[in-house]
Coordinates of N, CA and C in Angstrom, one line a residue:
X1 N 5.0 1.3 20.3 CA 3.6 1.2 20.7 C 2.8 0.9 19.4
X2 N 1.9 -0.1 19.4 CA 1.1 -0.4 18.3 C 0.2 0.8 17.9
X3 N 0.0 1.0 16.6 CA -0.9 2.0 16.1 C -2.3 1.7 16.5
X4 N -3.1 2.7 16.8 CA -4.5 2.5 17.2 C -5.4 2.5 16.0
X5 N -6.5 1.7 16.1 CA -7.4 1.5 15.0 C -8.4 2.7 15.0
X6 N -9.1 2.9 13.9 CA -10.1 3.9 13.8 C -11.3 3.2 13.1
X7 N -12.5 3.9 13.3 CA -13.7 3.4 12.6 C -14.2 4.4 11.6
X8 N -14.4 4.0 10.4 CA -14.8 4.9 9.3 C -16.0 4.3 8.6
X9 N -17.1 5.0 8.6 CA -18.3 4.5 7.8 C -18.7 3.0 8.2
X10 N -18.5 2.8 9.5 CA -18.9 1.4 10.1 C -17.8 0.4 9.9
X11 N -16.7 0.7 9.3 CA -15.6 -0.2 9.1 C -14.5 0.1 10.0
X12 N -14.0 -0.9 10.8 CA -12.8 -0.8 11.6 C -11.6 -0.9 10.8
X13 N -10.6 0.0 11.0 CA -9.4 0.1 10.2 C -8.2 -0.1 11.1
X14 N -7.5 -1.2 11.0 CA -6.4 -1.5 11.8 C -5.1 -1.3 11.1
X15 N -4.2 -0.3 11.5 CA -2.9 -0.2 10.9 C -2.0 -1.4 11.4
X16 N -1.3 -2.0 10.5 CA -0.4 -3.1 10.8 C 1.0 -2.7 10.4
X17 N 1.9 -2.6 11.3 CA 3.3 -2.2 11.0 C 4.1 -3.4 10.8
X18 N 4.4 -3.6 9.5 CA 5.2 -4.8 9.1 C 6.7 -4.7 9.4
X19 N 7.2 -3.5 9.3 CA 8.6 -3.3 9.5 C 8.9 -1.8 9.5
X20 N 10.1 -1.4 10.0 CA 10.6 0.0 10.0 C 12.1 -0.1 9.7
X21 N 12.5 0.8 8.8 CA 13.9 0.8 8.5 C 14.2 1.6 7.2
X22 N 15.5 1.8 7.0 CA 15.9 2.5 5.7 C 15.9 1.5 4.6
X23 N 16.0 2.1 3.4 CA 16.2 1.3 2.2 C 17.6 0.7 2.2
X24 N 17.8 -0.5 1.7 CA 19.1 -1.1 1.6 C 20.0 -0.4 0.6
X25 N 21.3 -0.6 0.6 CA 22.2 0.1 -0.2 C 22.0 0.0 -1.7
X26 N 21.4 -1.1 -2.1 CA 21.2 -1.4 -3.5 C 20.4 -0.3 -4.2
X27 N 19.4 0.3 -3.5 CA 18.6 1.3 -4.1 C 18.5 2.6 -3.3
X28 N 19.2 2.7 -2.2 CA 19.2 3.9 -1.3 C 19.8 5.1 -2.0
X29 N 19.2 6.2 -1.9 CA 19.8 7.5 -2.4 C 19.4 8.6 -1.4
X30 N 20.2 9.7 -1.4 CA 19.8 10.8 -0.5 C 18.4 11.3 -0.9
X31 N 17.7 11.8 0.1 CA 16.3 12.2 -0.1 C 16.2 13.2 -1.2
X32 N 17.1 14.2 -1.4 CA 17.0 15.1 -2.5 C 17.0 14.5 -3.9
X33 N 17.6 13.3 -3.9 CA 17.6 12.5 -5.2 C 16.3 11.7 -5.3
X34 N 15.8 11.2 -4.2 CA 14.6 10.4 -4.2 C 13.4 11.2 -4.5
X35 N 13.3 12.4 -3.9 CA 12.2 13.3 -4.1 C 12.7 14.7 -4.5
X36 N 13.1 14.9 -5.8 CA 13.7 16.1 -6.2 C 12.8 17.3 -6.1
X37 N 13.3 18.4 -5.5 CA 12.6 19.6 -5.3 C 11.7 19.6 -4.1
X38 N 11.7 18.6 -3.3 CA 10.8 18.5 -2.1 C 11.5 19.1 -0.9
X39 N 10.8 19.4 0.1 CA 11.3 19.8 1.4 C 11.4 18.6 2.3
X40 N 12.6 18.2 2.7 CA 12.8 16.9 3.3 C 13.2 17.0 4.8
X41 N 13.3 18.2 5.3 CA 13.7 18.3 6.7 C 15.2 18.2 6.8
X42 N 15.7 17.9 8.0 CA 17.1 17.9 8.3 C 17.9 16.7 7.8
X43 N 17.2 15.5 7.8 CA 17.9 14.3 7.5 C 17.9 14.0 6.0
X44 N 19.0 13.4 5.5 CA 19.1 12.9 4.1 C 18.7 11.5 4.0
X45 N 18.4 10.8 5.1 CA 18.0 9.4 5.0 C 16.6 9.2 5.3
X46 N 16.0 8.4 4.5 CA 14.5 8.1 4.6 C 14.3 6.8 5.4
X47 N 13.7 6.9 6.5 CA 13.3 5.7 7.3 C 11.9 5.4 7.0
X48 N 11.7 4.3 6.4 CA 10.4 3.9 5.9 C 9.6 3.1 7.0
X49 N 8.4 3.3 7.1 CA 7.5 2.5 7.9 C 6.6 1.7 6.8
X50 N 6.6 0.4 7.0 CA 5.9 -0.5 6.0 C 4.6 -0.9 6.6
X51 N 3.6 -0.2 6.2 CA 2.2 -0.4 6.8 C 1.3 -1.2 5.8
X52 N 0.7 -2.2 6.4 CA -0.5 -2.8 5.8 C -1.7 -2.4 6.6
X53 N -2.9 -2.8 6.1 CA -4.1 -2.4 6.9 C -5.1 -3.5 6.8
X54 N -5.7 -3.8 8.0 CA -6.8 -4.7 8.0 C -8.1 -4.0 8.2
X55 N -9.1 -4.2 7.3 CA -10.4 -3.6 7.4 C -11.4 -4.7 7.8
X56 N -12.3 -4.4 8.8 CA -13.3 -5.3 9.2 C -14.7 -4.6 9.3
X57 N -15.6 -5.1 8.5 CA -16.9 -4.4 8.4 C -17.8 -4.9 9.5
X58 N -19.0 -4.3 9.5 CA -20.0 -4.6 10.6 C -20.4 -6.1 10.7
X59 N -20.3 -6.8 9.6 CA -20.6 -8.2 9.5 C -19.5 -9.1 9.9
X60 N -18.3 -8.5 10.2 CA -17.2 -9.3 10.6 C -16.3 -9.7 9.5
X61 N -16.6 -9.3 8.3 CA -15.8 -9.7 7.1 C -14.5 -8.9 7.1
X62 N -13.4 -9.4 6.6 CA -12.1 -8.8 6.7 C -11.5 -8.6 5.3
X63 N -10.8 -7.5 5.1 CA -10.1 -7.2 3.9 C -8.7 -6.8 4.4
X64 N -7.7 -7.4 3.9 CA -6.3 -7.0 4.1 C -5.8 -6.2 2.9
X65 N -5.2 -5.1 3.2 CA -4.7 -4.2 2.2 C -3.2 -4.3 2.2
X66 N -2.6 -5.0 1.2 CA -1.2 -5.3 1.1 C -0.7 -6.3 2.1
X67 N 0.4 -7.0 1.7 CA 0.9 -8.1 2.4 C 2.3 -8.0 2.9
X68 N 2.9 -6.8 2.7 CA 4.2 -6.5 3.3 C 5.4 -7.1 2.7
X69 N 6.5 -7.1 3.4 CA 7.8 -7.4 2.8 C 8.2 -8.9 2.8
X70 N 7.4 -9.7 3.6 CA 7.6 -11.1 3.6 C 8.8 -11.6 4.4
X71 N 9.2 -12.9 4.3 CA 10.2 -13.5 5.1 C 11.6 -13.1 4.7
X72 N 12.6 -13.7 5.4 CA 14.0 -13.4 5.1 C 14.4 -13.6 3.7
X73 N 13.9 -14.6 3.0 CA 14.3 -14.9 1.7 C 13.3 -14.3 0.6
X74 N 12.5 -13.3 1.0 CA 11.5 -12.8 0.0 C 12.2 -11.9 -1.0
X75 N 11.5 -11.6 -2.1 CA 12.0 -10.7 -3.1 C 12.4 -9.4 -2.6
X76 N 11.8 -8.9 -1.4 CA 12.2 -7.6 -0.9 C 13.5 -7.7 -0.1
X77 N 14.1 -8.8 0.1 CA 15.2 -9.0 0.9 C 16.4 -8.2 0.4
X78 N 16.5 -7.9 -0.9 CA 17.6 -7.1 -1.5 C 17.6 -5.7 -1.0
X79 N 16.5 -5.2 -0.4 CA 16.6 -3.8 -0.1 C 15.7 -3.4 1.2
X80 N 14.8 -4.3 1.6 CA 13.9 -3.9 2.7 C 14.3 -4.7 4.0
X81 N 13.9 -4.2 5.2 CA 14.4 -4.8 6.5 C 13.6 -6.1 6.8
X82 N 13.8 -7.1 6.0 CA 13.1 -8.4 6.2 C 13.7 -9.1 7.5
X83 N 12.9 -10.0 8.2 CA 11.6 -10.4 7.8 C 10.5 -9.4 8.3
X84 N 9.4 -9.4 7.7 CA 8.3 -8.6 8.2 C 7.5 -9.4 9.3
X85 N 6.7 -8.6 10.0 CA 6.0 -9.2 11.1 C 4.5 -9.1 10.9
X86 N 4.0 -9.2 9.7 CA 2.6 -9.1 9.4 C 1.8 -10.1 10.2
X87 N 2.3 -11.4 10.2 CA 1.5 -12.4 10.9 C 1.3 -12.1 12.4
X88 N 2.3 -11.6 13.0 CA 2.2 -11.2 14.4 C 1.3 -10.0 14.6
X89 N 1.3 -9.1 13.7 CA 0.4 -7.9 13.7 C -1.1 -8.3 13.5
X90 N -1.3 -9.3 12.6 CA -2.7 -9.8 12.5 C -3.1 -10.5 13.8
X91 N -2.2 -11.3 14.4 CA -2.6 -11.9 15.6 C -2.9 -10.9 16.7
X92 N -2.2 -9.8 16.7 CA -2.4 -8.7 17.7 C -3.8 -8.2 17.7
X93 N -4.4 -8.1 16.5 CA -5.8 -7.6 16.3 C -6.8 -8.8 16.2
X94 N -6.3 -10.0 16.5 CA -7.3 -11.1 16.7 C -7.7 -11.7 15.4
X95 N -6.9 -11.7 14.4 CA -7.2 -12.3 13.1 C -6.1 -13.3 12.6
X96 N -6.5 -14.5 12.2 CA -5.6 -15.4 11.7 C -5.6 -15.3 10.1
X97 N -4.5 -15.7 9.5 CA -4.5 -15.7 8.0 C -5.7 -16.4 7.4
X98 N -6.2 -17.4 8.0 CA -7.3 -18.2 7.4 C -8.6 -17.4 7.5
X99 N -8.7 -16.4 8.4 CA -9.9 -15.7 8.6 C -10.0 -14.4 7.7
X100 N -9.0 -14.2 6.9 CA -9.0 -13.0 5.9 C -9.9 -13.4 4.7
X101 N -10.9 -12.6 4.5 CA -11.8 -12.9 3.4 C -11.4 -12.4 2.0
X102 N -10.6 -11.2 2.0 CA -10.2 -10.7 0.8 C -8.8 -10.0 1.0
X103 N -8.0 -10.0 0.0 CA -6.7 -9.3 0.1 C -6.7 -8.3 -1.1
X104 N -6.4 -7.1 -0.9 CA -6.2 -6.1 -2.0 C -4.7 -5.8 -2.0
X105 N -4.1 -6.1 -3.2 CA -2.7 -5.8 -3.4 C -2.7 -4.4 -4.2
X106 N -2.2 -3.4 -3.5 CA -2.2 -2.1 -4.2 C -1.4 -2.1 -5.5
X107 N -0.2 -2.8 -5.4 CA 0.6 -3.0 -6.6 C 1.6 -4.1 -6.3
X108 N 2.3 -4.5 -7.3 CA 3.1 -5.7 -7.2 C 4.6 -5.5 -6.8
X109 N 4.9 -4.3 -6.3 CA 6.3 -4.1 -5.7 C 6.5 -5.0 -4.5
X110 N 7.7 -5.4 -4.3 CA 8.0 -6.5 -3.4 C 7.7 -6.1 -1.9
X111 N 7.6 -4.8 -1.6 CA 7.3 -4.5 -0.2 C 5.8 -4.5 0.1
X112 N 5.0 -4.7 -1.0 CA 3.6 -4.7 -0.8 C 3.0 -6.1 -1.1
X113 N 3.7 -6.9 -1.8 CA 3.1 -8.2 -2.2 C 3.9 -9.4 -1.7
X114 N 5.0 -9.3 -1.1 CA 5.8 -10.4 -0.8 C 5.3 -11.3 0.3
X115 N 4.3 -10.9 1.1 CA 3.7 -11.7 2.1 C 2.5 -12.5 1.6
X116 N 2.2 -12.4 0.4 CA 1.0 -13.1 -0.1 C 1.2 -14.6 -0.4
X117 N 2.4 -14.9 -0.8 CA 2.8 -16.3 -1.1 C 4.2 -16.6 -0.5
X118 N 4.3 -17.6 0.3 CA 5.6 -17.9 1.0 C 5.9 -19.4 0.7
X119 N 7.0 -19.6 0.2 CA 7.4 -21.0 -0.1 C 6.5 -21.6 -1.2
X120 N 5.9 -20.8 -2.0 CA 5.0 -21.3 -3.1 C 3.6 -21.5 -2.6
X121 N 3.3 -21.3 -1.4 CA 2.0 -21.5 -0.8 C 1.3 -20.2 -0.4
X122 N 0.0 -20.0 -0.9 CA -0.7 -18.8 -0.5 C -0.9 -18.8 1.0
X123 N -0.6 -17.6 1.6 CA -0.7 -17.4 3.0 C -2.1 -17.2 3.5
X124 N -2.9 -16.5 2.7 CA -4.3 -16.2 3.0 C -5.2 -17.1 2.1
X125 N -5.2 -18.4 2.6 CA -5.7 -19.5 1.8 C -7.2 -19.3 1.4
X126 N -8.0 -18.6 2.2 CA -9.4 -18.5 2.0 C -9.8 -17.2 1.4
X127 N -8.9 -16.4 1.0 CA -9.1 -15.0 0.5 C -9.0 -14.9 -1.0
X128 N -9.9 -14.2 -1.6 CA -9.7 -13.7 -2.9 C -8.7 -12.6 -2.9
X129 N -7.9 -12.5 -4.0 CA -6.8 -11.5 -4.0 C -7.1 -10.5 -5.2
X130 N -7.4 -9.3 -4.9 CA -7.8 -8.3 -5.9 C -6.7 -7.6 -6.5
X131 N -6.6 -7.6 -7.8 CA -5.6 -6.9 -8.6 C -6.2 -6.2 -9.7
X132 N -5.6 -5.0 -10.1 CA -6.0 -4.4 -11.3 C -5.4 -5.1 -12.5
X133 N -6.2 -5.3 -13.6 CA -5.8 -6.0 -14.8 C -4.5 -5.3 -15.3
X134 N -4.4 -4.0 -15.3 CA -3.2 -3.3 -15.8 C -2.0 -3.7 -15.0
X135 N -2.1 -4.0 -13.7 CA -0.9 -4.4 -13.0 C -0.4 -5.8 -13.3
X136 N -1.4 -6.7 -13.5 CA -1.0 -8.1 -13.9 C -0.4 -8.1 -15.3
X137 N -1.0 -7.3 -16.2 CA -0.6 -7.2 -17.6 C 0.9 -6.7 -17.7
X138 N 1.3 -5.8 -16.8 CA 2.6 -5.2 -16.8 C 3.6 -5.9 -16.0
X139 N 3.2 -6.9 -15.2 CA 4.1 -7.6 -14.3 C 5.2 -8.4 -14.9
X140 N 6.4 -8.4 -14.3 CA 7.5 -9.2 -14.8 C 7.2 -10.7 -14.6
X141 N 7.9 -11.5 -15.4 CA 7.6 -13.0 -15.3 C 7.9 -13.5 -13.9
X142 N 8.9 -13.1 -13.2 CA 9.2 -13.6 -11.9 C 8.2 -13.2 -10.9
X143 N 7.6 -12.1 -11.0 CA 6.5 -11.7 -10.1 C 5.2 -12.5 -10.4
X144 N 4.9 -12.7 -11.7 CA 3.8 -13.6 -12.0 C 4.0 -15.0 -11.4
X145 N 5.2 -15.5 -11.6 CA 5.5 -16.9 -11.1 C 5.5 -17.0 -9.6
X146 N 6.0 -16.0 -8.9 CA 6.2 -16.1 -7.5 C 5.0 -15.6 -6.7
X147 N 4.1 -14.7 -7.3 CA 3.0 -14.2 -6.5 C 1.7 -14.5 -7.2
X148 N 1.5 -14.2 -8.4 CA 0.2 -14.2 -9.0 C -0.3 -15.7 -9.3
X149 N 0.6 -16.4 -10.0 CA 0.1 -17.8 -10.5 C -0.1 -18.7 -9.3
X150 N 0.8 -18.7 -8.2 CA 0.5 -19.6 -7.1 C -0.9 -19.3 -6.4
X151 N -1.4 -18.2 -6.6 CA -2.7 -17.9 -6.0 C -3.9 -18.6 -6.7
X152 N -3.6 -19.0 -7.9 CA -4.6 -19.8 -8.7 C -6.0 -19.1 -8.8
X153 N -7.0 -19.8 -8.4 CA -8.4 -19.3 -8.5 C -8.7 -18.2 -7.5
X154 N -7.8 -18.0 -6.6 CA -8.0 -16.9 -5.6 C -7.8 -15.5 -6.2
X155 N -7.3 -15.4 -7.4 CA -7.1 -14.1 -8.1 C -8.4 -13.6 -8.6
X156 N -8.7 -12.3 -8.2 CA -9.8 -11.6 -8.8 C -9.3 -10.4 -9.5
X157 N -9.5 -10.3 -10.8 CA -9.0 -9.2 -11.6 C -10.1 -8.2 -11.9
X158 N -9.8 -7.0 -11.6 CA -10.8 -5.9 -11.8 C -10.2 -4.9 -12.8
X159 N -11.1 -4.1 -13.4 CA -10.7 -3.0 -14.3 C -11.2 -1.7 -13.7
X160 N -10.4 -0.9 -13.1 CA -10.8 0.4 -12.6 C -11.6 0.2 -11.3
X161 N -12.6 1.0 -11.1 CA -13.4 1.0 -9.9 C -14.1 -0.3 -9.7
X162 N -14.1 -0.8 -8.4 CA -14.8 -2.1 -8.1 C -15.0 -2.2 -6.6
X163 N -16.1 -2.8 -6.2 CA -16.4 -3.0 -4.8 C -15.8 -4.3 -4.4
X164 N -15.0 -4.2 -3.3 CA -14.4 -5.5 -2.7 C -15.5 -6.1 -1.7
X165 N -16.0 -5.2 -0.9 CA -17.2 -5.5 -0.1 C -18.1 -4.3 -0.1
X166 N -19.3 -4.3 0.3 CA -20.1 -3.1 0.3 C -19.4 -2.1 1.2
X167 N -19.2 -0.9 0.6 CA -18.6 0.2 1.4 C -17.1 0.2 1.3
X168 N -16.5 -0.8 0.7 CA -15.0 -0.9 0.5 C -14.7 -1.0 -0.9
X169 N -14.1 0.0 -1.5 CA -14.0 0.0 -3.0 C -12.5 0.3 -3.4
X170 N -12.2 -0.2 -4.5 CA -10.8 0.1 -5.1 C -11.0 1.0 -6.3
X171 N -9.9 1.8 -6.6 CA -9.9 2.7 -7.7 C -8.5 2.5 -8.4
X172 N -8.5 2.5 -9.7 CA -7.2 2.5 -10.4 C -6.5 3.8 -10.3
X173 N -5.3 3.8 -9.9 CA -4.5 5.1 -9.7 C -3.1 4.9 -10.3
X174 N -3.0 4.9 -11.6 CA -1.7 4.6 -12.2 C -0.7 5.6 -12.1
X175 N 0.6 5.2 -12.4 CA 1.7 6.1 -12.4 C 2.9 5.5 -11.6
X176 N 2.7 5.2 -10.3 CA 3.8 4.6 -9.6 C 4.0 3.2 -10.3
X177 N 3.0 2.5 -10.6 CA 3.0 1.3 -11.4 C 1.8 1.5 -12.4
X178 N 1.8 0.7 -13.5 CA 0.7 0.8 -14.4 C -0.7 0.5 -13.8
X179 N -0.7 -0.5 -12.9 CA -2.0 -0.9 -12.3 C -2.1 -0.7 -10.8
X180 N -1.5 0.4 -10.4 CA -1.6 0.7 -8.9 C -3.1 1.0 -8.6
X181 N -3.5 0.6 -7.4 CA -4.9 0.9 -7.0 C -4.9 1.4 -5.5
X182 N -5.9 2.2 -5.2 CA -6.1 2.6 -3.8 C -7.4 2.0 -3.4
X183 N -7.6 2.1 -2.0 CA -8.9 1.6 -1.4 C -9.5 2.7 -0.7
X184 N -10.8 2.8 -0.9 CA -11.6 3.9 -0.2 C -12.7 3.3 0.7
X185 N -12.8 3.9 1.9 CA -13.8 3.5 2.9 C -14.3 4.8 3.4
X186 N -15.6 5.2 3.1 CA -16.1 6.5 3.5 C -15.2 7.6 3.0
X187 N -14.7 8.5 3.9 CA -13.9 9.6 3.5 C -12.4 9.3 3.7
X188 N -12.1 8.0 3.9 CA -10.7 7.5 4.1 C -10.2 6.9 2.8
X189 N -9.0 7.2 2.4 CA -8.4 6.6 1.2 C -7.1 6.0 1.7
X190 N -6.9 4.7 1.4 CA -5.6 4.0 1.7 C -4.8 4.1 0.4
X191 N -3.7 4.9 0.5 CA -3.1 5.4 -0.7 C -2.0 4.6 -1.4
X192 N -1.6 3.5 -0.7 CA -0.5 2.7 -1.3 C 0.7 3.6 -1.5
X193 N 1.2 3.6 -2.7 CA 2.4 4.4 -3.0 C 2.0 5.6 -3.9
X194 N 0.8 6.0 -3.9 CA 0.5 7.3 -4.6 C 1.2 8.4 -3.9
X195 N 1.2 8.4 -2.5 CA 1.9 9.3 -1.7 C 2.9 8.6 -0.9
X196 N 4.2 8.8 -1.1 CA 5.2 8.1 -0.4 C 5.9 8.8 0.8
X197 N 6.0 10.1 0.7 CA 6.8 10.9 1.7 C 6.0 12.2 2.0
X198 N 6.1 12.7 3.2 CA 5.4 14.0 3.5 C 5.7 15.1 2.6
X199 N 6.9 15.1 2.0 CA 7.2 16.2 1.0 C 6.2 16.3 -0.1
X200 N 5.5 15.1 -0.4 CA 4.5 15.1 -1.5 C 3.2 15.6 -1.0
X201 N 3.0 15.7 0.3 CA 1.8 16.4 0.8 C 2.0 17.9 0.7
X202 N 3.2 18.3 1.1 CA 3.5 19.8 1.0 C 3.4 20.3 -0.4
X203 N 3.9 19.5 -1.4 CA 3.8 19.8 -2.8 C 3.6 18.5 -3.6
X204 N 2.4 18.3 -4.0 CA 2.1 17.0 -4.7 C 2.8 16.9 -6.1
X205 N 3.4 18.0 -6.5 CA 4.2 17.9 -7.8 C 5.6 17.3 -7.6
X206 N 6.0 17.1 -6.4 CA 7.3 16.5 -6.1 C 7.3 15.1 -6.6
X207 N 8.2 14.7 -7.6 CA 8.2 13.3 -8.1 C 9.0 12.4 -7.2
X208 N 8.9 11.1 -7.5 CA 9.6 10.1 -6.8 C 10.5 9.3 -7.8
X209 N 11.7 9.1 -7.4 CA 12.7 8.5 -8.3 C 12.3 7.2 -8.9
X210 N 11.6 6.4 -8.2 CA 11.2 5.1 -8.6 C 9.8 4.9 -9.1
X211 N 9.2 6.0 -9.4 CA 7.9 5.9 -10.1 C 8.0 5.4 -11.5
X212 N 7.1 4.5 -12.0 CA 7.2 4.0 -13.3 C 7.0 5.1 -14.3
X213 N 6.0 5.9 -14.1 CA 5.7 7.1 -15.0 C 5.5 8.3 -14.2
X214 N 6.6 9.1 -13.9 CA 6.6 10.2 -13.0 C 5.5 11.2 -13.3
X215 N 5.3 11.5 -14.6 CA 4.3 12.5 -15.0 C 2.9 12.0 -14.6
X216 N 2.6 10.8 -15.0 CA 1.3 10.2 -14.6 C 1.1 10.1 -13.1
X217 N 2.2 9.7 -12.4 CA 2.1 9.6 -11.0 C 1.8 10.9 -10.3
X218 N 2.4 12.0 -10.8 CA 2.1 13.3 -10.3 C 0.7 13.7 -10.5
X219 N 0.2 13.5 -11.7 CA -1.2 13.8 -12.1 C -2.2 13.1 -11.2
X220 N -1.9 11.8 -11.0 CA -2.8 10.9 -10.2 C -2.7 11.4 -8.7
X221 N -1.6 11.7 -8.2 CA -1.4 12.2 -6.8 C -2.2 13.5 -6.6
X222 N -2.0 14.4 -7.6 CA -2.7 15.7 -7.4 C -4.2 15.6 -7.4
X223 N -4.7 14.7 -8.3 CA -6.2 14.5 -8.4 C -6.7 13.9 -7.1
X224 N -6.0 12.9 -6.7 CA -6.5 12.1 -5.5 C -6.4 13.0 -4.3
X225 N -5.3 13.8 -4.0 CA -5.3 14.6 -2.9 C -6.3 15.8 -2.9
X226 N -6.5 16.3 -4.1 CA -7.5 17.3 -4.3 C -8.9 16.8 -3.9
X227 N -9.2 15.6 -4.3 CA -10.5 15.0 -4.0 C -10.7 14.8 -2.5
X228 N -9.6 14.2 -1.9 CA -9.7 14.0 -0.4 C -9.8 15.3 0.3
X229 N -9.0 16.3 -0.1 CA -9.1 17.6 0.6 C -10.4 18.2 0.5
X230 N -11.0 18.1 -0.7 CA -12.3 18.7 -0.9 C -13.4 18.1 0.0
X231 N -13.2 16.8 0.3 CA -14.1 16.1 1.2 C -13.8 16.2 2.7
X232 N -12.7 17.0 3.0 CA -12.1 17.0 4.3 C -11.9 15.6 4.9
X233 N -11.3 14.8 4.0 CA -11.1 13.4 4.4 C -9.8 13.1 5.0
X234 N -9.4 11.9 4.9 CA -8.2 11.4 5.6 C -7.5 10.4 4.6
X235 N -6.2 10.3 4.7 CA -5.5 9.2 4.0 C -4.8 8.3 5.0
X236 N -4.6 7.1 4.6 CA -3.8 6.1 5.3 C -2.7 5.7 4.4
X237 N -1.5 6.0 4.8 CA -0.3 5.8 3.9 C 0.5 4.6 4.2
X238 N 1.3 4.2 3.3 CA 2.1 2.9 3.4 C 3.4 3.1 4.1
X239 N 4.0 4.4 4.0 CA 5.4 4.5 4.4 C 5.6 5.7 5.4
X240 N 4.6 6.5 5.7 CA 4.7 7.5 6.7 C 4.9 6.9 8.1
X241 N 5.5 7.7 9.0 CA 5.7 7.2 10.4 C 4.3 7.0 11.1
X242 N 3.4 7.9 10.9 CA 2.0 7.7 11.4 C 1.1 7.3 10.3
X243 N 0.2 6.3 10.5 CA -0.6 5.8 9.4 C -1.6 6.7 8.9
X244 N -2.3 7.5 9.7 CA -3.4 8.4 9.3 C -3.0 9.8 9.2
X245 N -3.5 10.5 8.2 CA -3.2 11.9 8.0 C -4.5 12.6 7.6
X246 N -5.0 13.5 8.4 CA -6.2 14.3 8.0 C -5.8 15.4 7.0
X247 N -6.6 15.5 5.9 CA -6.3 16.6 5.0 C -7.3 17.7 5.1
X248 N -6.8 18.9 5.3 CA -7.7 20.1 5.3 C -7.7 20.7 3.9
X249 N -8.8 21.3 3.5 CA -8.9 22.0 2.2 C -7.7 22.9 2.0
X250 N -7.2 23.0 0.8 CA -6.0 23.8 0.5 C -6.4 25.3 0.6

């Protein structure tokens, strides 16, 4: 069943489920290795939900947060359950790729950025694509060549906090990658990969095997979750089974 949308601070937030499945064998590890010290439940296998989000403000302008795993031959194909169905999910909520006004890429990992450019052609042709400068500066040459450069003048580089549209803002949240960013709308934060598994809600100090800088990622996660909890806010996650999680004060 498709996930239901919510409205926050006058912005409609549509969860888009691009794919569901385990990691491929090339990078799959038992959960105790992926999230050392965490409480993982009974299963040792992590079934990921690959969520993107569409935001639509009161004026009808749209922001897509992340572009999913892409087609069968995308860079994510080595480990993720390609192809993704982002296009069908957008159609389900009544939006065509040409109608997307802005795209925020939380970070340049293949499961978040592979749907931005397909066959060398930008998918969201009329959208500016928002990246943190630190993410582009740290990106590998193949990522720059396959994702960033084909976007041409559609690339919008920001440093730290920036407004995408009034009431829709990005924040630099480094650690998982150097230029990871999250999106905030009212008391909702779309966390990208700052929080990957429910074990990290139970204990934000639980690291993730594939964080670029585990210590910085932990500090970023603790600060972000503390801020959202203090506001009695909500997070929208990239890989949880359910997209929205309300956080109560600790």
